[in-house]
Structure formats: structure tokens, C-alpha cells
mmCIF file of C-alpha atoms and ligand atoms in Angstrom:
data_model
loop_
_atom_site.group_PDB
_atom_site.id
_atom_site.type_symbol
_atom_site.label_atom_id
_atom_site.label_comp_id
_atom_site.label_asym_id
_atom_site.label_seq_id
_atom_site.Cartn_x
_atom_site.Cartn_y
_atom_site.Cartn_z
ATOM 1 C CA UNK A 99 64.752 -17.796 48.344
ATOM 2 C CA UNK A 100 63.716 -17.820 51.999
ATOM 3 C CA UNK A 101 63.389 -15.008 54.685
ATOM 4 C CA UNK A 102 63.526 -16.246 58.018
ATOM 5 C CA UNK A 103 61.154 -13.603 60.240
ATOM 6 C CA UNK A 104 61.786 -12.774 63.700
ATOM 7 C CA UNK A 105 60.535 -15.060 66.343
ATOM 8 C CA UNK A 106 58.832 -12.344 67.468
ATOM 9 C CA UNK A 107 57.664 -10.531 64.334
ATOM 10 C CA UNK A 108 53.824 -9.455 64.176
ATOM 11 C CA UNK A 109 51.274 -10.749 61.640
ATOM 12 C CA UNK A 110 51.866 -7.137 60.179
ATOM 13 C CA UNK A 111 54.778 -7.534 59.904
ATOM 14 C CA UNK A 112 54.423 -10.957 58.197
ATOM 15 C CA UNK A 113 51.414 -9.916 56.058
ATOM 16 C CA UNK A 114 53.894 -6.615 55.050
ATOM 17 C CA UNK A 115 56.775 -9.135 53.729
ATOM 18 C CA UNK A 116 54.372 -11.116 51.696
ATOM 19 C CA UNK A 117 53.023 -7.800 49.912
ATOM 20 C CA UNK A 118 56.410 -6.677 48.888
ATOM 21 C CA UNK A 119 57.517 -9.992 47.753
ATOM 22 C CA UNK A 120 53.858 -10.084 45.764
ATOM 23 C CA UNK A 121 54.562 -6.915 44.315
ATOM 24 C CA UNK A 122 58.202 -7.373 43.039
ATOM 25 C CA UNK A 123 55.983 -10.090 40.752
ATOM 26 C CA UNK A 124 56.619 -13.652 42.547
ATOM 27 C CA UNK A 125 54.253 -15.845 45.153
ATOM 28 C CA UNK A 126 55.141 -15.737 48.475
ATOM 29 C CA UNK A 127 54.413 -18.741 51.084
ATOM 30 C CA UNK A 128 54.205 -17.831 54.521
ATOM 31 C CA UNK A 129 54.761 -20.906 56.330
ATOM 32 C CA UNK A 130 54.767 -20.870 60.507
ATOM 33 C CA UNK A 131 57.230 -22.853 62.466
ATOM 34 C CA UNK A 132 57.267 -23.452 66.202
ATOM 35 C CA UNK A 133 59.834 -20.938 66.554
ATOM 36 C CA UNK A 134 59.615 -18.361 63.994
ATOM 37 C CA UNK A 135 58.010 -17.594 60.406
ATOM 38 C CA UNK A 136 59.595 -18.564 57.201
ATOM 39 C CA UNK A 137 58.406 -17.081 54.035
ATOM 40 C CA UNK A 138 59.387 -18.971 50.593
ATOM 41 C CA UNK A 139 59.565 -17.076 47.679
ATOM 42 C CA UNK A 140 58.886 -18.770 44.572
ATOM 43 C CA UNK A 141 58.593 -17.674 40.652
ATOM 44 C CA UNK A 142 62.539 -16.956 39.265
ATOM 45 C CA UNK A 143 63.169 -15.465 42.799
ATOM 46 C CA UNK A 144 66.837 -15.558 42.029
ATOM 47 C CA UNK A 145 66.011 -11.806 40.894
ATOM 48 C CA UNK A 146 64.616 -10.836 43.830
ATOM 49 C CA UNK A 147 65.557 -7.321 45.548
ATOM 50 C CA UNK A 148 67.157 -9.190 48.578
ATOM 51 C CA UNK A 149 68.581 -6.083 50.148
ATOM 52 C CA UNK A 150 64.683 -4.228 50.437
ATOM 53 C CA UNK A 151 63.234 -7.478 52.076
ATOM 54 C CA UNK A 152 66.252 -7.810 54.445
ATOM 55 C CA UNK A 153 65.602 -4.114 56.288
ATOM 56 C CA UNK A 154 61.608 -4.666 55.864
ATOM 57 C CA UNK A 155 61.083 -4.464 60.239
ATOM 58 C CA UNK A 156 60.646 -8.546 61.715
ATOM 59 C CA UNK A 157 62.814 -9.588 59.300
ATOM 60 C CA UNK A 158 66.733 -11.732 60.503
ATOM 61 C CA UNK A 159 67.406 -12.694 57.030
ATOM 62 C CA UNK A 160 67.107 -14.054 53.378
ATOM 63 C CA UNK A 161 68.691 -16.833 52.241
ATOM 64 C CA UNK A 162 68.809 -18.368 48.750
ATOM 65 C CA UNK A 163 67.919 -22.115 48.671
ATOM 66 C CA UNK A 164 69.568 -23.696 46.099
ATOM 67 C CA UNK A 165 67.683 -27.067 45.808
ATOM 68 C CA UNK A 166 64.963 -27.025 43.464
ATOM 69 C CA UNK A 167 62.492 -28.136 45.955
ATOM 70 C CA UNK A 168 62.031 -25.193 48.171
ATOM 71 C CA UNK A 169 58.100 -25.558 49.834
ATOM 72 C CA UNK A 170 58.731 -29.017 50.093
ATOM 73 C CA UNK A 171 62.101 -28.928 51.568
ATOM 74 C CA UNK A 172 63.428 -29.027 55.321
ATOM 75 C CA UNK A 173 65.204 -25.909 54.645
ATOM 76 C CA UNK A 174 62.173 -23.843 54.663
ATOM 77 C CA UNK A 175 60.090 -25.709 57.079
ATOM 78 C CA UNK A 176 62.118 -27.242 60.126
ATOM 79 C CA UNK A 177 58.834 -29.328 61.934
ATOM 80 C CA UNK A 178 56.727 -32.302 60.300
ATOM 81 C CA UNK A 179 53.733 -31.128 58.287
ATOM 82 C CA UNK A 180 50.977 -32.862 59.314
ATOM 83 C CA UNK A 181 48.351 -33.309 57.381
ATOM 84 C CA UNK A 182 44.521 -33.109 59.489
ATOM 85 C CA UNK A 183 41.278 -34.359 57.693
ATOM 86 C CA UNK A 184 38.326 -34.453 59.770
ATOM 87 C CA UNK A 185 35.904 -38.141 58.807
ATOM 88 C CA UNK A 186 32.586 -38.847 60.251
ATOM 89 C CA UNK A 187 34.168 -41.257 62.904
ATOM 90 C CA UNK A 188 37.041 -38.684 64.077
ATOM 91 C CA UNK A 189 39.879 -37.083 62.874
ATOM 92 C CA UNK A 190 42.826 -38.530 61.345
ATOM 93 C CA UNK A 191 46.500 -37.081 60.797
ATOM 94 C CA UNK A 192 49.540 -37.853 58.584
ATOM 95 C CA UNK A 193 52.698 -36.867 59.506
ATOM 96 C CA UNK A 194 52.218 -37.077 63.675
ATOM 97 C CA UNK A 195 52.525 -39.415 66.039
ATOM 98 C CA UNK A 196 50.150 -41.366 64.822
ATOM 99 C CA UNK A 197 50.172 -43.857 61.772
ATOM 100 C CA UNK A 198 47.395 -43.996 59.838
ATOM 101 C CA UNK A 199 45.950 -46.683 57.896
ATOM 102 C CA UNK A 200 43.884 -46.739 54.887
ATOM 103 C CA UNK A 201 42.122 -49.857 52.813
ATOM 104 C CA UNK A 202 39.935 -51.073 50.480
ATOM 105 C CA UNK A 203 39.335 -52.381 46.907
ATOM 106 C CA UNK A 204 41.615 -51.524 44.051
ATOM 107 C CA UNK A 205 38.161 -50.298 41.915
ATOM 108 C CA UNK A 206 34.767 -49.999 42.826
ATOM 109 C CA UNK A 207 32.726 -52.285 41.444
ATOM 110 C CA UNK A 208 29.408 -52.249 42.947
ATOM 111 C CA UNK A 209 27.440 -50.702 45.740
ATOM 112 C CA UNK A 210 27.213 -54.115 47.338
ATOM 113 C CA UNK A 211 30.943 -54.896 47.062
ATOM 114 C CA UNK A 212 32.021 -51.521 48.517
ATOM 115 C CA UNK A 213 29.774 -51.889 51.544
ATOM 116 C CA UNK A 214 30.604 -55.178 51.975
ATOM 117 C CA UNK A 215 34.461 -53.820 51.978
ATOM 118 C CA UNK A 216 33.753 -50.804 53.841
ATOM 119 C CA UNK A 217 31.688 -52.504 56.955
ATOM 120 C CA UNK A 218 35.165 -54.810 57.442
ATOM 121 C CA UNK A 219 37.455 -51.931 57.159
ATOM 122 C CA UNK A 220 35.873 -49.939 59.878
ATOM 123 C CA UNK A 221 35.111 -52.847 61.806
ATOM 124 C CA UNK A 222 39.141 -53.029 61.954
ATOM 125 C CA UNK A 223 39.217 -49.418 63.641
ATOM 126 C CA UNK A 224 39.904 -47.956 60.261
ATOM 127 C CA UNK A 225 38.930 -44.643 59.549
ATOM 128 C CA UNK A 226 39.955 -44.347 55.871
ATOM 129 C CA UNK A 227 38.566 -46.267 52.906
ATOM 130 C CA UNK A 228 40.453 -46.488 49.652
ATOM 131 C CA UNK A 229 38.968 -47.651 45.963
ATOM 132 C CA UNK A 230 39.365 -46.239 42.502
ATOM 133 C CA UNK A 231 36.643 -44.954 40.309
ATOM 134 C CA UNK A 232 38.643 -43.934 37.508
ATOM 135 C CA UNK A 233 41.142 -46.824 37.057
ATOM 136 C CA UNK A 234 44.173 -46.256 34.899
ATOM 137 C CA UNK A 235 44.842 -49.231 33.710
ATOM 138 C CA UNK A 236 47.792 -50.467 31.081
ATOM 139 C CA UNK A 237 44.961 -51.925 28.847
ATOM 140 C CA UNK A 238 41.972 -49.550 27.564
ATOM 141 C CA UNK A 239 40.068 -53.429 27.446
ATOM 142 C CA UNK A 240 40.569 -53.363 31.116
ATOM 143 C CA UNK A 241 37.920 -52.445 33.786
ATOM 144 C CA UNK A 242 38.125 -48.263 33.894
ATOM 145 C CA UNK A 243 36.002 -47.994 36.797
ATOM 146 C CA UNK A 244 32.486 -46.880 37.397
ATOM 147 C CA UNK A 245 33.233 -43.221 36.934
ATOM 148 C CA UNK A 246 30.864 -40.841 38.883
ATOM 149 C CA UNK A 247 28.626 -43.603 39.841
ATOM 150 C CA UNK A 248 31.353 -45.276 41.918
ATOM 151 C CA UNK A 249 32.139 -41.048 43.281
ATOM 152 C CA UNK A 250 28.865 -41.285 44.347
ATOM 153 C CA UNK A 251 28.846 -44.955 45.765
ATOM 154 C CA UNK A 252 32.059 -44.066 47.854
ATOM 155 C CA UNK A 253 30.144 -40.802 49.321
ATOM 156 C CA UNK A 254 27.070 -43.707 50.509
ATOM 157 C CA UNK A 255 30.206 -45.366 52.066
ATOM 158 C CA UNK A 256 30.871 -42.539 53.884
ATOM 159 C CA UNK A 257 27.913 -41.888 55.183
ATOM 160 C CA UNK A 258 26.864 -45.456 56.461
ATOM 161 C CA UNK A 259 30.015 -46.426 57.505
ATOM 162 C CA UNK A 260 31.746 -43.002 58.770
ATOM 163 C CA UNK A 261 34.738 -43.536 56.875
ATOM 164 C CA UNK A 262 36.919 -41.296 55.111
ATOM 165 C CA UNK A 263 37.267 -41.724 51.405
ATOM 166 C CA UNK A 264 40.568 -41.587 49.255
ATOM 167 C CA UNK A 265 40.021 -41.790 45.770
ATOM 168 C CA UNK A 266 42.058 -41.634 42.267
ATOM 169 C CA UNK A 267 41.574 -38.565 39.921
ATOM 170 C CA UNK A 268 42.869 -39.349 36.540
ATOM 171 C CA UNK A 269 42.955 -35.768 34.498
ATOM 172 C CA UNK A 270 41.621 -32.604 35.181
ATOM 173 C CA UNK A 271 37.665 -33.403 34.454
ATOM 174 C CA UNK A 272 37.837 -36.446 37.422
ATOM 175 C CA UNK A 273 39.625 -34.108 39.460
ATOM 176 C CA UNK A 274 36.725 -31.424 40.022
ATOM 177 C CA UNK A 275 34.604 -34.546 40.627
ATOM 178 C CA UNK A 276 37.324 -36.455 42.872
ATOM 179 C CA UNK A 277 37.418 -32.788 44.823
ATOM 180 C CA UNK A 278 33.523 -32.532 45.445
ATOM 181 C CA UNK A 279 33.208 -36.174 46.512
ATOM 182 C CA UNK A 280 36.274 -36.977 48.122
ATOM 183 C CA UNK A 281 38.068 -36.621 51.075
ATOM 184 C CA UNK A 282 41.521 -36.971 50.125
ATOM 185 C CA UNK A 283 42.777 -36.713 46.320
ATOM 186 C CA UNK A 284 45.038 -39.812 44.807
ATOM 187 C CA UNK A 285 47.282 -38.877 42.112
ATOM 188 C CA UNK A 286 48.427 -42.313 41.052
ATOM 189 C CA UNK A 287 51.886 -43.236 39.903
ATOM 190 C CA UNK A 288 51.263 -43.010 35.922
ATOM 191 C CA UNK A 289 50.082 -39.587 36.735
ATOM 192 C CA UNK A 290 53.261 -38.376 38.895
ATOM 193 C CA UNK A 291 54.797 -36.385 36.252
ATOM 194 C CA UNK A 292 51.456 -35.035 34.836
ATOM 195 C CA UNK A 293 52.387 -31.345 35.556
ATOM 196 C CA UNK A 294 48.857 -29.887 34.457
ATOM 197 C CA UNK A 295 46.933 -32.109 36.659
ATOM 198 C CA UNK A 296 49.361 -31.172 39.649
ATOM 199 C CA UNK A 297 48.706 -27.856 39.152
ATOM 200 C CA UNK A 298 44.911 -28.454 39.441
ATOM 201 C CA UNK A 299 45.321 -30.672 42.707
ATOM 202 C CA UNK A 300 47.455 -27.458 44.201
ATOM 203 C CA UNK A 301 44.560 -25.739 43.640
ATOM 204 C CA UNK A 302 42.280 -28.057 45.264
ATOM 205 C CA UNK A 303 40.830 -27.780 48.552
ATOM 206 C CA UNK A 304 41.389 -31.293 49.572
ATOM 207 C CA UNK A 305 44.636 -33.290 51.018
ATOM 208 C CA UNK A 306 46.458 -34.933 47.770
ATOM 209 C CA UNK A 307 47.537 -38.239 48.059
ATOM 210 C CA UNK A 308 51.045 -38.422 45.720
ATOM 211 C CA UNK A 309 52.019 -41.428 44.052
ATOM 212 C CA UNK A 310 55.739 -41.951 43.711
ATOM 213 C CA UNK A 311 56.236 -42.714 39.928
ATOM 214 C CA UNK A 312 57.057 -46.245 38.796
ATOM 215 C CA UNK A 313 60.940 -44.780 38.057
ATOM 216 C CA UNK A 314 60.745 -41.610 39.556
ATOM 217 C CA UNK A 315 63.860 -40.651 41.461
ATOM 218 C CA UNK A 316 63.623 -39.009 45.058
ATOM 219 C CA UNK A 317 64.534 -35.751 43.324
ATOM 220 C CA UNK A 318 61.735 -35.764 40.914
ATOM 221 C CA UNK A 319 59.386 -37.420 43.598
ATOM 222 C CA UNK A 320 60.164 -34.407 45.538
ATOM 223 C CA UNK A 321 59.823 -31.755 42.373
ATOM 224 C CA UNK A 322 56.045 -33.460 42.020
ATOM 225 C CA UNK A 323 54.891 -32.375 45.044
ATOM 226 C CA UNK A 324 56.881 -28.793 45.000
ATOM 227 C CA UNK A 325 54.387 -28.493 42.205
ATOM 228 C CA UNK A 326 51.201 -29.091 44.024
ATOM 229 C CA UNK A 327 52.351 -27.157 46.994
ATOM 230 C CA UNK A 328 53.624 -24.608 45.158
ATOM 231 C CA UNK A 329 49.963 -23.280 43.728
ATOM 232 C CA UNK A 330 48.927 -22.930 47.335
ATOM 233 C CA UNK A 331 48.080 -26.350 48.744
ATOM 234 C CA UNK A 332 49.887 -27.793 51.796
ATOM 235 C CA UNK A 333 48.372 -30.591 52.613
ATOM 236 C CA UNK A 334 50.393 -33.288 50.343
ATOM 237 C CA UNK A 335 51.246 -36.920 50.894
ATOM 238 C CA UNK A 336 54.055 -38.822 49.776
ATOM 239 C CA UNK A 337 53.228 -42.918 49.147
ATOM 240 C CA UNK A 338 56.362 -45.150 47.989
ATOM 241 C CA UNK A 339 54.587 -47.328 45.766
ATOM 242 C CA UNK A 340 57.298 -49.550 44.641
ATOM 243 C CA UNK A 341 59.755 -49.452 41.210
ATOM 244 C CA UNK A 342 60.594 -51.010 38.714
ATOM 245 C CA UNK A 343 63.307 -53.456 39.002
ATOM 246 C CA UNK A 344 64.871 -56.516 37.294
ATOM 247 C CA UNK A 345 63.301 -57.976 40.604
ATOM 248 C CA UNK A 346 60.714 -60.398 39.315
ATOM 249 C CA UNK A 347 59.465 -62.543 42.122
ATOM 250 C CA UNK A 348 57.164 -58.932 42.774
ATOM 251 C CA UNK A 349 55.068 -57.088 40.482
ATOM 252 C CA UNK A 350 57.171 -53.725 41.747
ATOM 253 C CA UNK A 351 60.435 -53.142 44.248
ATOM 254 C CA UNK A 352 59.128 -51.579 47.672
ATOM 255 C CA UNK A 353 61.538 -49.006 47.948
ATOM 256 C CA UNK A 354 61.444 -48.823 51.754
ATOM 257 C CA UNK A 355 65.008 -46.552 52.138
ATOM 258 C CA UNK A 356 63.365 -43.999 50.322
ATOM 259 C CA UNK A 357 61.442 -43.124 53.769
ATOM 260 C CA UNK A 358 64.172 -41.950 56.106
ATOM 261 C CA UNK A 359 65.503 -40.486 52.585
ATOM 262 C CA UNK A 360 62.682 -38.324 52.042
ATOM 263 C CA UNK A 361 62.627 -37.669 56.171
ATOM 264 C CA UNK A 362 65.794 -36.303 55.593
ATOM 265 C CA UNK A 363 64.626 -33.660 52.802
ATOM 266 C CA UNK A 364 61.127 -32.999 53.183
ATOM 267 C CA UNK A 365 58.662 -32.361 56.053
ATOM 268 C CA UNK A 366 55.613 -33.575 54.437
ATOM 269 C CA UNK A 367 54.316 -37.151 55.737
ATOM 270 C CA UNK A 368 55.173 -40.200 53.572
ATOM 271 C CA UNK A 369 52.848 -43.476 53.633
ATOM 272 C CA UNK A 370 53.641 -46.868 52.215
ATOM 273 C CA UNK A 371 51.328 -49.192 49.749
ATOM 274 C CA UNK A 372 52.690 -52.523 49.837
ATOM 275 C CA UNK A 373 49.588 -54.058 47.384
ATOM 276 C CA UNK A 374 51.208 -52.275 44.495
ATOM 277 C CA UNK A 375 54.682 -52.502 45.937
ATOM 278 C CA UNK A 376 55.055 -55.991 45.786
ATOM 279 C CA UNK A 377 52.018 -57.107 43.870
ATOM 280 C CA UNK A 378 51.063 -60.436 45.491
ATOM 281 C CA UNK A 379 48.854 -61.049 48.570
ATOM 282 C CA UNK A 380 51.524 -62.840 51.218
ATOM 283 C CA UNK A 381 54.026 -60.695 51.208
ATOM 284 C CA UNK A 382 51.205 -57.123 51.793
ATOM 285 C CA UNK A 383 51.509 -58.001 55.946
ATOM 286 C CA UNK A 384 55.103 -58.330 56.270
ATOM 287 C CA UNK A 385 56.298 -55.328 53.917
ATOM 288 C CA UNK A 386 53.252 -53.500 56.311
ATOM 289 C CA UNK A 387 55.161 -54.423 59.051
ATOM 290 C CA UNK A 388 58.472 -53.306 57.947
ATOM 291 C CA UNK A 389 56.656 -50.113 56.451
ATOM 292 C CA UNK A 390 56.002 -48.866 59.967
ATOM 293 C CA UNK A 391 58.965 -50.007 61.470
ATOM 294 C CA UNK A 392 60.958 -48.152 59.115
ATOM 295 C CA UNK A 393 59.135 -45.195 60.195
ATOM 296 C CA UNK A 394 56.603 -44.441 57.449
ATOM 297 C CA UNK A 395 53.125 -42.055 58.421
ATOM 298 C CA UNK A 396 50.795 -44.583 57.126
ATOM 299 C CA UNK A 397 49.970 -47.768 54.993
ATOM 300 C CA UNK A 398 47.259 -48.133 52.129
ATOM 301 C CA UNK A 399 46.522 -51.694 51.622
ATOM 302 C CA UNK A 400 44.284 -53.021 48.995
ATOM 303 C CA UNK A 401 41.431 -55.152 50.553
ATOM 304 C CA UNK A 402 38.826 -57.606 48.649
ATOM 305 C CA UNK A 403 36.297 -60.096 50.103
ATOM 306 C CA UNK A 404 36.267 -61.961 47.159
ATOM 307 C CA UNK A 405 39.826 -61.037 45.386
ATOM 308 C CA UNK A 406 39.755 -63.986 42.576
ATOM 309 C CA UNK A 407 36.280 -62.414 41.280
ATOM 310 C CA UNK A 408 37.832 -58.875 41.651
ATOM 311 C CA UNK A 409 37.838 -56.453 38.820
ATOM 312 C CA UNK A 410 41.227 -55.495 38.898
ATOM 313 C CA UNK A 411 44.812 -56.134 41.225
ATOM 314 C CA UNK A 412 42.909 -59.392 43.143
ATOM 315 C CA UNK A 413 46.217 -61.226 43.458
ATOM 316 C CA UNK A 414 47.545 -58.456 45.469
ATOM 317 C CA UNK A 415 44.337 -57.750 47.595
ATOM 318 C CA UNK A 416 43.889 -59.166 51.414
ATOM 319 C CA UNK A 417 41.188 -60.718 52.773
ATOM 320 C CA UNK A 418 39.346 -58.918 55.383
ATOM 321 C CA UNK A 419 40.484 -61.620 57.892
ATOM 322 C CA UNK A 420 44.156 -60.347 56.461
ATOM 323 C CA UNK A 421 43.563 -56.907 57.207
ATOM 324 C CA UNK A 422 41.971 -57.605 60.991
ATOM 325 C CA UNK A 423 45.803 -58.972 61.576
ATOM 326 C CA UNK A 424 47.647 -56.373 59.582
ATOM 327 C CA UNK A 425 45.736 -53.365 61.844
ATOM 328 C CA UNK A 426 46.663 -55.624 64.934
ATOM 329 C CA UNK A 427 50.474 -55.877 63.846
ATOM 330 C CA UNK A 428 51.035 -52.685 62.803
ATOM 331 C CA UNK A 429 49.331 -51.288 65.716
ATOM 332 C CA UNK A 430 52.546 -52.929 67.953
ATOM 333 C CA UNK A 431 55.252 -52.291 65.546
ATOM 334 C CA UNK A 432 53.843 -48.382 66.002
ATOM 335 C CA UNK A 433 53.822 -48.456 69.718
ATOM 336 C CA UNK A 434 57.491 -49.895 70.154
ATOM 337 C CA UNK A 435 58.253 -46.779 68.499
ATOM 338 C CA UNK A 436 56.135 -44.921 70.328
ATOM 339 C CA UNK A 437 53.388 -44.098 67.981
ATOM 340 C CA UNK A 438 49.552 -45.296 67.812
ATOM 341 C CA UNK A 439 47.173 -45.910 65.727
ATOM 342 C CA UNK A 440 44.883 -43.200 64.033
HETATM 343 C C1 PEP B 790 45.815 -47.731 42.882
HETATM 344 O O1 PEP B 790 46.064 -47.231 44.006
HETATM 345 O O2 PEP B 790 44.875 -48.508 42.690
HETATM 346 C C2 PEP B 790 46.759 -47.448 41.775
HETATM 347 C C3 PEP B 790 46.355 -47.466 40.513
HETATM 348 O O3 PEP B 790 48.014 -47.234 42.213
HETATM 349 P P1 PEP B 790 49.350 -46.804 41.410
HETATM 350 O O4 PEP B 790 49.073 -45.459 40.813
HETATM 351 O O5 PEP B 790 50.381 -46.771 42.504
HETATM 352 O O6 PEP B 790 49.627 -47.863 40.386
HETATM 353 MN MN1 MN B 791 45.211 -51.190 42.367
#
């Protein structure tokens, strides 16, 4: 259920609308548009005492939304969210005109192999810096990451380099570590269905990061993030990651035509990562490319200075060298369609 306010109805009036809805025993969302004030309703709101909300004063009207997304949906919110995180070396945004980029390693390894990442990501212009510290990876023999010491290594990132950090939380107990350490939360693609660790990133304080699942359909893409959103947080970005396909020159099948799809549905920002998408080093720049030209918000691209000695995903990781040209291409592809570069 949605009520559309008035484009002219007070914060009272707004702050009344939530109360009743509140007290009838559901969560209400106000969400402000450029034009007027939606409010979703969520809990089994299909009970809800329409007929006392519609003659509450500011309000034109409620209307049932039948999809099963309702935060995330178009229906409720009209204009692009986009998502604002502040990083030593400026602000960057998701979902606006500009597209953002973010890279680095797969996993942390070391302090020396994340600065030596880090210095040639910002040296790009970058503001963001990706790398796992809890890694989950199809064997348990595998490299799991560093844990809190590689939390702690990607804060020293931050501060010498003045980058931004996005990093993987695997279950709740990395999350409240992920939260205190990082700037933006990943919830990779194993975990996109992992409804009690949604629930803790909507309660988090920090932008999530949202895997698309390896053979998740749009629809349940789209009911992953209506959980995060729907325990109160906003600030939630979509990354095609690539599926699973009989495909097997790539590791995955980028699923580019699930942008404009999800355009279509959702107002939340959507950002591409061709490294697992494809799984193999030359064909990351050209899917980056075609990424941004078919409109997404951002690319995260796995980046290694030494990718055969890597501790996990080297054959899909760019050289530094790689990445310089990546930021350069994408940065023209963006402004033929009249976007920059964060
Ligand atoms: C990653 O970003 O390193 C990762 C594990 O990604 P995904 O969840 O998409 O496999
Ligand atoms: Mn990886």
C-alpha cells in the first residue's frame, strides 16, 4: 500500500500519517519525491484501514501496490535514488549523473599488497577501493581471507590513500565488523538469498552493496533488496554479477539487459562487475565498456599487480596498467551519454 501526500502537505502532516499507519501495527516509509511525499506501508498492509488514512488532512490518495517489491519499486518512488558516501578524497554518488568506479584485489592478502593496489587505484582518479576480508569461497581449503586483520588493513588504506573502502560481510558476526570499518557493505552473490543477514545490513548504517545471485531472477534480485530497505535502510546497490549459463568460454554470463530491466522497476542505482561476470582478464575492459554504455551507475573491477601470485580470482584480475585504460575508456563512453566520472 502507498499514500500519495499532497504536494503541498506539511511535515505534520506527514509525521501524522506515519503515526496512524504505526499504530494500526505496520512500518511506514516516508519517502520524498521532487513533487510530493509518498509513504509505503509495509507489514500485511493489505488489512490496512484505507478509508481513515484517505481523509487524514495532506493526504490525495492510497493505492494498493500489488508487486511484491514495494520500497524498491518505481511505483512508490518516481526519481533515481542516489546513493551519497562521503571518502577522504570527496564524495562519491550512485545512481546520478555520475558513474562511479570501484577496484581492487579480490582478497586482501597483505598490508604491502593492498597499498601497493590502493596507491594505483587512486592514482587512476579512483575514489573507491574494493577487496574481501572474509572470502566465501566454494572450497573451505581455499584462502578465507585475513578476517579483521585485513578490516583493519583496508581502514590504513583509507587513511593513506583517501579512498573509500567496499568490503564483503559474510554472516552476521563480519557484518558488525564490515559496518565499523567499512564504508560501503558487500553482500556477495552466495549470500543474496541469506534473509537473516539482509535483515542485519537494513539495519546498518552504511550503503549495502547487493550482489545479484548466481541464478537469481530480476524478481527475486529485486525481493533481496526490498528486504534490506525494508528494515529502514535506503541506501542499497544493485551489481549484475553475471549467471550461470551453459556459456562456457566465461566463468559466469554478464547479464547486461538486466540494467535497463531493473531501470524500468526500481529506482535504486545498479553497478556492473565484469571480473566475476566473465571470469577472465581480456574480456574485464570491453564488458566495462559496454557496462556504461548500457547505462549502468558504476563498475567494480578486480585489480592485482601481481594476479598469477594472487590468492584468489587472479585470472580475472587487471593489471594496474589495465585499469589506467579502463578509467580512461569508461570515462568517454560516460560523457557521450552525458555523464562523468565520480
Ligand atoms: C567478490 O566480489 O570478490 C565476490 C566474492 O563476488 P561474488 O559474490 O559476486 O562472487
Ligand atoms: Mn573475487
Amino acid at each position: 500500500m502507498l499514500v500519495v501526500m499532497q504536494s503541498n502537505a506539511t511535515e505534520e502532516q506527514v509525521r501524522a500519517v506515519c503515526d496512524r499507519i504505526e499504530a494500526l501495527g505496520f512500518r511506514a516509509h516516508a519517502i520524498p519525491g521532487a513533487a510530493r511525499t509518498a509513504i509505503g506501508i509495509t507489514g500485511n498492509s493489505a488489512e490496512a484501514d484505507i478509508g481513515s488514512l484517505e481523509s487524514m488532512p495532506g493526504v490525495v490518495e492510497c493505492i494498493p501496490v500489488s508487486k511484491a517489491y514495494k520500497l524498491v519499486s518505481r511505483d512508490v518512488k518516481e526519481e533515481n535514488t542516489v546513493v551519497r558516501m562521503p571518502t577522504p578524497s570527496g564524495e562519491v554518488t550512485f545512481g546520478g549523473n555520475a558513474v562511479a568506479i570501484v577496484g581492487g584485489p579480490c582478497a586482501i592478502e597483505s598490508r604491502e599488497q593492498a597499498f601497493t593496489i590502493a596507491e594505483r587505484i587512486r592514482g587512476a582518479g579512483v575514489h573507491l577501493f574494493r577487496g574481501g576480508a572474509y572470502k566465501p569461497r566454494t572450497s573451505p581449503y581455499a584462502f578465507q581471507g585475513l578476517g579483521e586483520e585485513g578490516l583493519k588493513i583496508l581502514a590504513a588504506v583509507r587513511d593513506k590513500f583517501g579512498l573509500g573502502i567496499v568490503t564483503e560481510a559474510i554472516d552476521n558476526e563480519s557484518l558488525d565488523l564490515v559496518e565499523k570499518y567499512a564504508d560501503v557493505i558487500q553482500i556477495g552473490a552466495r549470500n543474496m538469498q541469506n534473509f537473516s543477514l539482509l535483515k542485519r545490513a537494513g539495519r546498518a548504517r552504511k550503503p549495502v552493496l547487493l550482489k545479484r545471485g548466481m541464478s537469481a531472477t530480476l524478481d527475486e534480485f529485486l525481493m533481496a533488496a526490498e528486504y534490506i530497505v525494508s528494515e529502514g535502510n535506503y541506501d542499497v546497490i544493485l551489481c549484475e554479477r553475471g549467471v550461470r549459463t551453459f556459456s562456457d568460454f566465461t566463468r559466469n554470463t554478464l547479464d547486461l539487459s538486466i540494467i535497463p530491466a531493473v531501470q524500468r522497476r526500481s529506482h535504486l542505482p545498479i553497478v556492473v562487475d565484469p571480473s566475476h561476470g566473465t571470469g577472465r582478464r581480456n574480456k574485464v575492459l570491453p564488458l566495462s565498456r559496454a557496462a556504461v554504455a548500457a547505462g549502468a551507475d558504476g563498475i567494480l573491477v578486480e585489480v592485482h599487480h601481481d594476479p598469477d601470485r594472487a590468492l584468489s580470482d587472479g585470472p580475472q584480475s587487471i593489471l594496474p596498467d589495465e585499469f589506467d585504460r579502463l578509467v580512461r575508456e569508461v570515462r568517454e563512453i560516460a560523457a557521450v551519454l552525458g555523464r562523468t566520472l565520480n
